[in-house]
PDB file of C-alpha atoms and ligand atoms in Angstrom:
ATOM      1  CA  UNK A   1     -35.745-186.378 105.534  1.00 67.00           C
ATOM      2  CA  UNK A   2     -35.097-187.846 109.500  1.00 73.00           C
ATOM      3  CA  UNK A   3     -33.832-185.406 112.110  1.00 94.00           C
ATOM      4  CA  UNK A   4     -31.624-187.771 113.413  1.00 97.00           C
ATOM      5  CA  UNK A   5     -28.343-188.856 111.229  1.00 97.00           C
ATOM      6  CA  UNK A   6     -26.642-191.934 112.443  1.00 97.00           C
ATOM      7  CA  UNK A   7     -23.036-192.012 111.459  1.00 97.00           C
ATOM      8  CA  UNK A   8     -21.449-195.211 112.122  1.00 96.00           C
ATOM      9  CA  UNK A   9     -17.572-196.570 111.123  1.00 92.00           C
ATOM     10  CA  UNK A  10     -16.586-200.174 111.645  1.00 76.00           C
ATOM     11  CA  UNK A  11     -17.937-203.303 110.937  1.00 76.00           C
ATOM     12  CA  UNK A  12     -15.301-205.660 109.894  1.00 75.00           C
ATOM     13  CA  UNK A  13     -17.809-208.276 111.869  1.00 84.00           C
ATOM     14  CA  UNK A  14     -20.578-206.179 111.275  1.00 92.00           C
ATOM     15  CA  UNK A  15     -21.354-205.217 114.773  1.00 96.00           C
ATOM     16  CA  UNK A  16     -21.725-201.224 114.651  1.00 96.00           C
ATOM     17  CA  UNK A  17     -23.786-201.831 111.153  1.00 96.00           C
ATOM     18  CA  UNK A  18     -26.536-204.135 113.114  1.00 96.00           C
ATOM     19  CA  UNK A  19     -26.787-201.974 116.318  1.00 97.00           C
ATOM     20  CA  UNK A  20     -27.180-198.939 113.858  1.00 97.00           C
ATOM     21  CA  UNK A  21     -29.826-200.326 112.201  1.00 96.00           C
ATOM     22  CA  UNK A  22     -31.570-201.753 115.229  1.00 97.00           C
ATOM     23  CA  UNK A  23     -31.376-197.820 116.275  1.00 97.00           C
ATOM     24  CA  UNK A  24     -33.146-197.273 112.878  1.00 96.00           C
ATOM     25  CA  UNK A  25     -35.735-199.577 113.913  1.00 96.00           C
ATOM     26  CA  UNK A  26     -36.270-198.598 117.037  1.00 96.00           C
ATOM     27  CA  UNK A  27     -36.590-194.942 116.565  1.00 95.00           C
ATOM     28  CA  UNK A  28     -39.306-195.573 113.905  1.00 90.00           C
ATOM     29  CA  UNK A  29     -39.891-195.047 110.012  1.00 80.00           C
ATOM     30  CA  UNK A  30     -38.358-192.186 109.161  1.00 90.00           C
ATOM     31  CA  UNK A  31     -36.831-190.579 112.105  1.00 94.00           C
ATOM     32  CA  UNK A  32     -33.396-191.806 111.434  1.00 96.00           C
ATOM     33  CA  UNK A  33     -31.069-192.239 108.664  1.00 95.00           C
ATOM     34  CA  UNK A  34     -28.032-194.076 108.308  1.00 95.00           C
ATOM     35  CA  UNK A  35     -24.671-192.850 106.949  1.00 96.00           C
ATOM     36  CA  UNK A  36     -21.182-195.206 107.208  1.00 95.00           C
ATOM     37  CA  UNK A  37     -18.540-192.354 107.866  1.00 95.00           C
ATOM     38  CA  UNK A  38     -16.517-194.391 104.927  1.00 93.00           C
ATOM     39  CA  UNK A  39     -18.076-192.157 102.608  1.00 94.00           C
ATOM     40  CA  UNK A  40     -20.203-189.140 104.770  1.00 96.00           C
ATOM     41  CA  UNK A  41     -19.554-185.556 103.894  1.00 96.00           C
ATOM     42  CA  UNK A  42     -19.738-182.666 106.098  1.00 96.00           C
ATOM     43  CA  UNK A  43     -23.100-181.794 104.396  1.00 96.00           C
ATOM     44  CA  UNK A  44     -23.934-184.686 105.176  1.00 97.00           C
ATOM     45  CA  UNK A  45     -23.520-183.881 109.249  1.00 96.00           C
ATOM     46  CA  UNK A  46     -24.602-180.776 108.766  1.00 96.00           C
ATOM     47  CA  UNK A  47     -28.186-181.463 107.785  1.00 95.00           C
ATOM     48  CA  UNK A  48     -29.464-183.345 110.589  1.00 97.00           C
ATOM     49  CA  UNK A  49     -30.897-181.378 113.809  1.00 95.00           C
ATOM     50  CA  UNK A  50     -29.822-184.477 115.916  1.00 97.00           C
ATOM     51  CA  UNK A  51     -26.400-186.724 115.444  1.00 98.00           C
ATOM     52  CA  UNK A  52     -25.376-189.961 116.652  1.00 98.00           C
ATOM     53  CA  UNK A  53     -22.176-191.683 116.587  1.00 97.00           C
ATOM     54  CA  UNK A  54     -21.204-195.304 116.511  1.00 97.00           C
ATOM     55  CA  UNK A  55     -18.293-196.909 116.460  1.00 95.00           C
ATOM     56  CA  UNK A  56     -16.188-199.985 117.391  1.00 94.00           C
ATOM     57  CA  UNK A  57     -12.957-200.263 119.038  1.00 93.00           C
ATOM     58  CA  UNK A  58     -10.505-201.883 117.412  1.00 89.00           C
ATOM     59  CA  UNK A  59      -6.488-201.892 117.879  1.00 83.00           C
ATOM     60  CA  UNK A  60      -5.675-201.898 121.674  1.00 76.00           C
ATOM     61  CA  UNK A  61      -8.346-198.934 122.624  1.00 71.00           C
ATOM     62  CA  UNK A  62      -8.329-197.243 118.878  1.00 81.00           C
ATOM     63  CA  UNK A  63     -11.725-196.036 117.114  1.00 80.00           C
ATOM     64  CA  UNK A  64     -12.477-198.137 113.903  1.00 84.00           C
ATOM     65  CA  UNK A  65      -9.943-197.247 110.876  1.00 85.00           C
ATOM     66  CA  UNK A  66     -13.058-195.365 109.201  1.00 88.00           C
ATOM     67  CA  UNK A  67     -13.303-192.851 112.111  1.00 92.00           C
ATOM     68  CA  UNK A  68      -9.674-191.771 111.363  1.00 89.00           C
ATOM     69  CA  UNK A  69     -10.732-189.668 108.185  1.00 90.00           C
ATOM     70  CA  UNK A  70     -14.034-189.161 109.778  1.00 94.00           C
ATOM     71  CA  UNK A  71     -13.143-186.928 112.934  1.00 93.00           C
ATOM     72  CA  UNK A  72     -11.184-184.257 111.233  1.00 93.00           C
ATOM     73  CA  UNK A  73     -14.540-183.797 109.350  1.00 95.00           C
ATOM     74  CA  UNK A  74     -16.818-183.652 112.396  1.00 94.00           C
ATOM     75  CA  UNK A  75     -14.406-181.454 114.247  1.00 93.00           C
ATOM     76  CA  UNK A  76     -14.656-178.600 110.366  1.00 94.00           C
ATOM     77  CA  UNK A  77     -18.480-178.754 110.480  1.00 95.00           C
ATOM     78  CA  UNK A  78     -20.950-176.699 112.098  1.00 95.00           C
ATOM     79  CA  UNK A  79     -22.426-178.505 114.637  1.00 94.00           C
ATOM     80  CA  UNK A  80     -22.439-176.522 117.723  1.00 93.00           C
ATOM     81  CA  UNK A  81     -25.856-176.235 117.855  1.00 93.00           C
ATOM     82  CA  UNK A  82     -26.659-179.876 118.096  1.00 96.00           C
ATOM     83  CA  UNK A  83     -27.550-182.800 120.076  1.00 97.00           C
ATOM     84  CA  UNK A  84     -25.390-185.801 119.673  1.00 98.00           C
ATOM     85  CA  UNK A  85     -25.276-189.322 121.315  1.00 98.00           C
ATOM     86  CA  UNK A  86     -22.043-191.772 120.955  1.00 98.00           C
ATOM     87  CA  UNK A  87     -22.290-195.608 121.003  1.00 98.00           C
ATOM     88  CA  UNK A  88     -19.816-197.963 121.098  1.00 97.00           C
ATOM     89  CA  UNK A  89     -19.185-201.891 120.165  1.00 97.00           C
ATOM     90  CA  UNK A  90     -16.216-203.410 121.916  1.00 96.00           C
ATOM     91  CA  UNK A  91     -15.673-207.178 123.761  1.00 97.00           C
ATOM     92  CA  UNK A  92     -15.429-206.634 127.724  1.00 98.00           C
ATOM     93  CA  UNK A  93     -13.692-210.575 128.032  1.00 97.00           C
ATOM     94  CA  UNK A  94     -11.231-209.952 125.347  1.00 96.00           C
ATOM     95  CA  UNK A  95     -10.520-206.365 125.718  1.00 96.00           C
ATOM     96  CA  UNK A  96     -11.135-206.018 129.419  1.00 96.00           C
ATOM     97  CA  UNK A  97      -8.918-203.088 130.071  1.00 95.00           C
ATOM     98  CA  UNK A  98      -9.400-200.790 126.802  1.00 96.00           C
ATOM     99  CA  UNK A  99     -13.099-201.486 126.466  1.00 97.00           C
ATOM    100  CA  UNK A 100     -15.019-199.612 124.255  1.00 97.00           C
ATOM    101  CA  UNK A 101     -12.297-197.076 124.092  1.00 96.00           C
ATOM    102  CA  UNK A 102     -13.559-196.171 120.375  1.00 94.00           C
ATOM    103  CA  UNK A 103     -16.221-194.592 121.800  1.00 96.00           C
ATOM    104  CA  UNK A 104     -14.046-192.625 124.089  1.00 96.00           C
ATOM    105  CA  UNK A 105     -12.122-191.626 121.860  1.00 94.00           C
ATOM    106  CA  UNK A 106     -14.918-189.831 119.308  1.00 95.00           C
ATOM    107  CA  UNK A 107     -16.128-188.232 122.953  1.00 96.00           C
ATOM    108  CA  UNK A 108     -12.647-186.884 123.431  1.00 94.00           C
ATOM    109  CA  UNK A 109     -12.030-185.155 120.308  1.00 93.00           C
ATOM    110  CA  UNK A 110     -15.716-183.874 119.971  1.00 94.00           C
ATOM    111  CA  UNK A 111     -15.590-180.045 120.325  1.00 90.00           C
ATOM    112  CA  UNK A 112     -18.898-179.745 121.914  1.00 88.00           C
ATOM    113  CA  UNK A 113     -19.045-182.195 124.640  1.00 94.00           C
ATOM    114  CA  UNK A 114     -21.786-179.939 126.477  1.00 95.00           C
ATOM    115  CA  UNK A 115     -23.646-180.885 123.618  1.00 96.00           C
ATOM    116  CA  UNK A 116     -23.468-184.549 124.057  1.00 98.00           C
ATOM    117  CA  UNK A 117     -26.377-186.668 125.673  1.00 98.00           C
ATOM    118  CA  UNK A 118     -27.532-190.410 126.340  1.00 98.00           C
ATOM    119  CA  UNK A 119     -24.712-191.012 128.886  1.00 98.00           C
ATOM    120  CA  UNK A 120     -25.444-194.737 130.324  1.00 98.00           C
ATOM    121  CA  UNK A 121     -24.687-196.743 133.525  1.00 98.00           C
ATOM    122  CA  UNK A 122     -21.801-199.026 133.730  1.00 98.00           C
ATOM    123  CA  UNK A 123     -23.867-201.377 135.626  1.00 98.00           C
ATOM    124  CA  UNK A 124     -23.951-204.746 134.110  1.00 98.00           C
ATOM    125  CA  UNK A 125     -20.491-204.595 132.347  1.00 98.00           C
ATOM    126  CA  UNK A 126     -17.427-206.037 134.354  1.00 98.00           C
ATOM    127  CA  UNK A 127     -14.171-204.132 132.706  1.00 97.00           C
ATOM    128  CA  UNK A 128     -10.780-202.839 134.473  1.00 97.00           C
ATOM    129  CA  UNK A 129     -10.527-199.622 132.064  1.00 97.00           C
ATOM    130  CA  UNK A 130     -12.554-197.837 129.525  1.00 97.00           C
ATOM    131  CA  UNK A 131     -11.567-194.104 128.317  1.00 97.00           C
ATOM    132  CA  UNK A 132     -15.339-193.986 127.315  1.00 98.00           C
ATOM    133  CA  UNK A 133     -16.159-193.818 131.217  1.00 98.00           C
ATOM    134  CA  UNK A 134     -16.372-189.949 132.101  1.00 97.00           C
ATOM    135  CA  UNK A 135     -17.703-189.427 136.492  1.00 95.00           C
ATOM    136  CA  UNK A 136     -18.961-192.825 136.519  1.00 96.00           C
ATOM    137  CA  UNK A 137     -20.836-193.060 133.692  1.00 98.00           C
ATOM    138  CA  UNK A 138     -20.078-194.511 129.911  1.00 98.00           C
ATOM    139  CA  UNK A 139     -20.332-191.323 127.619  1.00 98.00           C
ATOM    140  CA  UNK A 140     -22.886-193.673 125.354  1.00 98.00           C
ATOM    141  CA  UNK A 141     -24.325-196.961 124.240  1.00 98.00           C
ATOM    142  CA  UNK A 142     -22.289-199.649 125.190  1.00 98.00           C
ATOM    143  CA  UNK A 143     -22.741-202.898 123.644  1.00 98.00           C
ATOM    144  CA  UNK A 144     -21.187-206.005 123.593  1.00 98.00           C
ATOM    145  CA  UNK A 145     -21.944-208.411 120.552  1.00 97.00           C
ATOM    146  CA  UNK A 146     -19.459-210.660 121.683  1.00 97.00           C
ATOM    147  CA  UNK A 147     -19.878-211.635 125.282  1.00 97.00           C
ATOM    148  CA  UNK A 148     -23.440-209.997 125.626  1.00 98.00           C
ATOM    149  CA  UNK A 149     -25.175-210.433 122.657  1.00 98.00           C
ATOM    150  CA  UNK A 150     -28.593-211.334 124.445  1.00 98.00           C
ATOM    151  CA  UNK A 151     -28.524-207.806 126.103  1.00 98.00           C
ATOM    152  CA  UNK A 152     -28.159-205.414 123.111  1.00 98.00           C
ATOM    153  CA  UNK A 153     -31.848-205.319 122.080  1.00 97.00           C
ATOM    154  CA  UNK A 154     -32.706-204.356 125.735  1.00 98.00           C
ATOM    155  CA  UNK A 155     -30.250-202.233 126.135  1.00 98.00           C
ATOM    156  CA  UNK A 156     -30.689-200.241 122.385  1.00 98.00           C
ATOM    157  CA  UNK A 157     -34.753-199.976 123.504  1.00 98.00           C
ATOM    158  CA  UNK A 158     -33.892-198.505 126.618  1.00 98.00           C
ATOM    159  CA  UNK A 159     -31.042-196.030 125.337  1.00 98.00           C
ATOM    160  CA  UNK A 160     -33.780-194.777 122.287  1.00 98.00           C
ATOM    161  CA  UNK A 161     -36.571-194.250 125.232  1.00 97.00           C
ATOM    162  CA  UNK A 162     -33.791-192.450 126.719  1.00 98.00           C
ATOM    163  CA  UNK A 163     -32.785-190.368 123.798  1.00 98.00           C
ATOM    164  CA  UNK A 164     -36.434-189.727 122.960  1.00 96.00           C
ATOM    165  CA  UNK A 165     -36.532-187.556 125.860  1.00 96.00           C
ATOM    166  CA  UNK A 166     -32.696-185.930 125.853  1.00 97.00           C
ATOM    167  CA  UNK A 167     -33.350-184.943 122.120  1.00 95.00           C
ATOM    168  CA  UNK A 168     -36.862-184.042 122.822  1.00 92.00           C
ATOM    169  CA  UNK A 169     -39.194-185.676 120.167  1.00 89.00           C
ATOM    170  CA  UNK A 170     -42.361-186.432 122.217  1.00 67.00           C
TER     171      UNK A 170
HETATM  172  C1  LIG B  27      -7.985-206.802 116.498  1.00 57.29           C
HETATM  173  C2  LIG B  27      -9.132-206.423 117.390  1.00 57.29           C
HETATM  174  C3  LIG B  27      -8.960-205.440 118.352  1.00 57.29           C
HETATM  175  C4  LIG B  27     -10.008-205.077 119.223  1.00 57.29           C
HETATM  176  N1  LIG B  27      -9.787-204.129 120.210  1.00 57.29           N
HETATM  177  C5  LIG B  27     -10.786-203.858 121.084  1.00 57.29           C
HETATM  178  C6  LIG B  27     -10.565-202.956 122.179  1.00 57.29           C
HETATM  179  O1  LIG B  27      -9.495-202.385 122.359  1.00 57.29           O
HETATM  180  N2  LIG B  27     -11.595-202.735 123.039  1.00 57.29           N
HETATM  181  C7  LIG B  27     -12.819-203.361 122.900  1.00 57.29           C
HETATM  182  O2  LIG B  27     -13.719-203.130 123.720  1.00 57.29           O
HETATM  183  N3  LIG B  27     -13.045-204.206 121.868  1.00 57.29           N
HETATM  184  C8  LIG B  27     -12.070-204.480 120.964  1.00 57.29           C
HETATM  185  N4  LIG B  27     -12.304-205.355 119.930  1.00 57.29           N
HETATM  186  C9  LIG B  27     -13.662-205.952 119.769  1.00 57.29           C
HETATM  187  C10 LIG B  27     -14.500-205.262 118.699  1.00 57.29           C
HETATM  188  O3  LIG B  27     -14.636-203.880 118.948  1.00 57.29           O
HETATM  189  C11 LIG B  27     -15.883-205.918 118.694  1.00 57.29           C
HETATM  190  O4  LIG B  27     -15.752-207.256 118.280  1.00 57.29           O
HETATM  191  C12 LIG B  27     -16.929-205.199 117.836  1.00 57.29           C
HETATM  192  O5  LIG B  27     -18.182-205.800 118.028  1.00 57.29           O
HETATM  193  C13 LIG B  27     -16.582-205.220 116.352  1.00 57.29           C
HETATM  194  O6  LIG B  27     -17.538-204.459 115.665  1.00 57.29           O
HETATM  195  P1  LIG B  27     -17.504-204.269 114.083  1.00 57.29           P
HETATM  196  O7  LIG B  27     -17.573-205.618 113.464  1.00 57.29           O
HETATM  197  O8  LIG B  27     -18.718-203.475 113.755  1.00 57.29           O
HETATM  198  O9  LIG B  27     -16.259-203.523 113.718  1.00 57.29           O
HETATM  199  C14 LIG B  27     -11.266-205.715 119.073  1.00 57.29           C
HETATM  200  C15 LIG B  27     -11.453-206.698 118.082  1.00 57.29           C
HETATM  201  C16 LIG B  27     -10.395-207.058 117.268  1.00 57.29           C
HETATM  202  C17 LIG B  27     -10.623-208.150 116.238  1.00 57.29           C
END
């Protein structure tokens, strides 16, 4: 079994499903596994040293409809002792002043935010308002399939190199 479980919700477009499996990829065989929070369990959570969360933002600023069910379960389970990492999909043109919100809104109703790692610069985006920016910083991965969709495999490389070291693998 991998140490890391990726939960991801969304995917109407498939957007969160791609950038979780690129994560897959890029972690190597057999680090990661993948889980859509449609269907997770708490066990399921609860069996990984290492979590990471994905989700789209969908609505004006909501997480993906999946998530919904999904966060009363992550808030039960017992996973104070663990690292986790958010990303989140979202459209900075389109949604300019709720972007990636999803994101911020898993970060806001996780009960150990001292727990969380793999914050990333803002740099690079152009946005009025995102509740997924905490002190300067996004409070994860954020990607843009629709109006950067040449940056995501950059930017997924550098957040696993990133996470390599917060979760201490090497
Ligand atoms: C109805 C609708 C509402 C959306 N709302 C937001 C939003 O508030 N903020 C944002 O950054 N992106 C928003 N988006 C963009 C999606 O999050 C983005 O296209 C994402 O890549 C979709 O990923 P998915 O196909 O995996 O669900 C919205 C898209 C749609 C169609």
């Amino acid at each position: 079994m991998g140490k890391i479980g990726i939960f991801y919700g969304g995917s109407q477009k498939g957007s969160t499903y791609k950038a979780a499996q690129a994560l897959i990829n890029s972690f190597g065989k057999g680090l990661a596994e993948l889980h859509n929070v449609s269907t997770a369990s708490r066990k399921d959570l609860e069996k990984y040293e290492y979590l990471i969360l994905g989700t789209s933002a969908w609505g004006i600023g909501e997480m993906h409809q999946d998530w919904e069910r999904f966060i009363d379960v992550l808030v039960e389970a017992d996973i104070e002792k663990k690292k986790i990492a958010i990303f989140g999909l979202g459209d900075q043109i389109e949604y300019p002043e709720s972007f990636v919100d999803g994101m911020g809104t898993v970060f806001c109703r996780l009960p150990y935010k001292e727990n969380v790692v793999g914050y990333w610069s803002t740099k690079g985006y152009s946005y009025y308002f995102s509740t997924a920016e905490k002190d300067g910083k996004f409070v994860g991965l954020a990607l843009d399939e629709d109006s950067q969709p040449e940056l995501t495999e950059e930017r997924i490389t550098k957040w696993v190199s990133q996470l390599r070291k917060e979760f201490q693998l090497n």
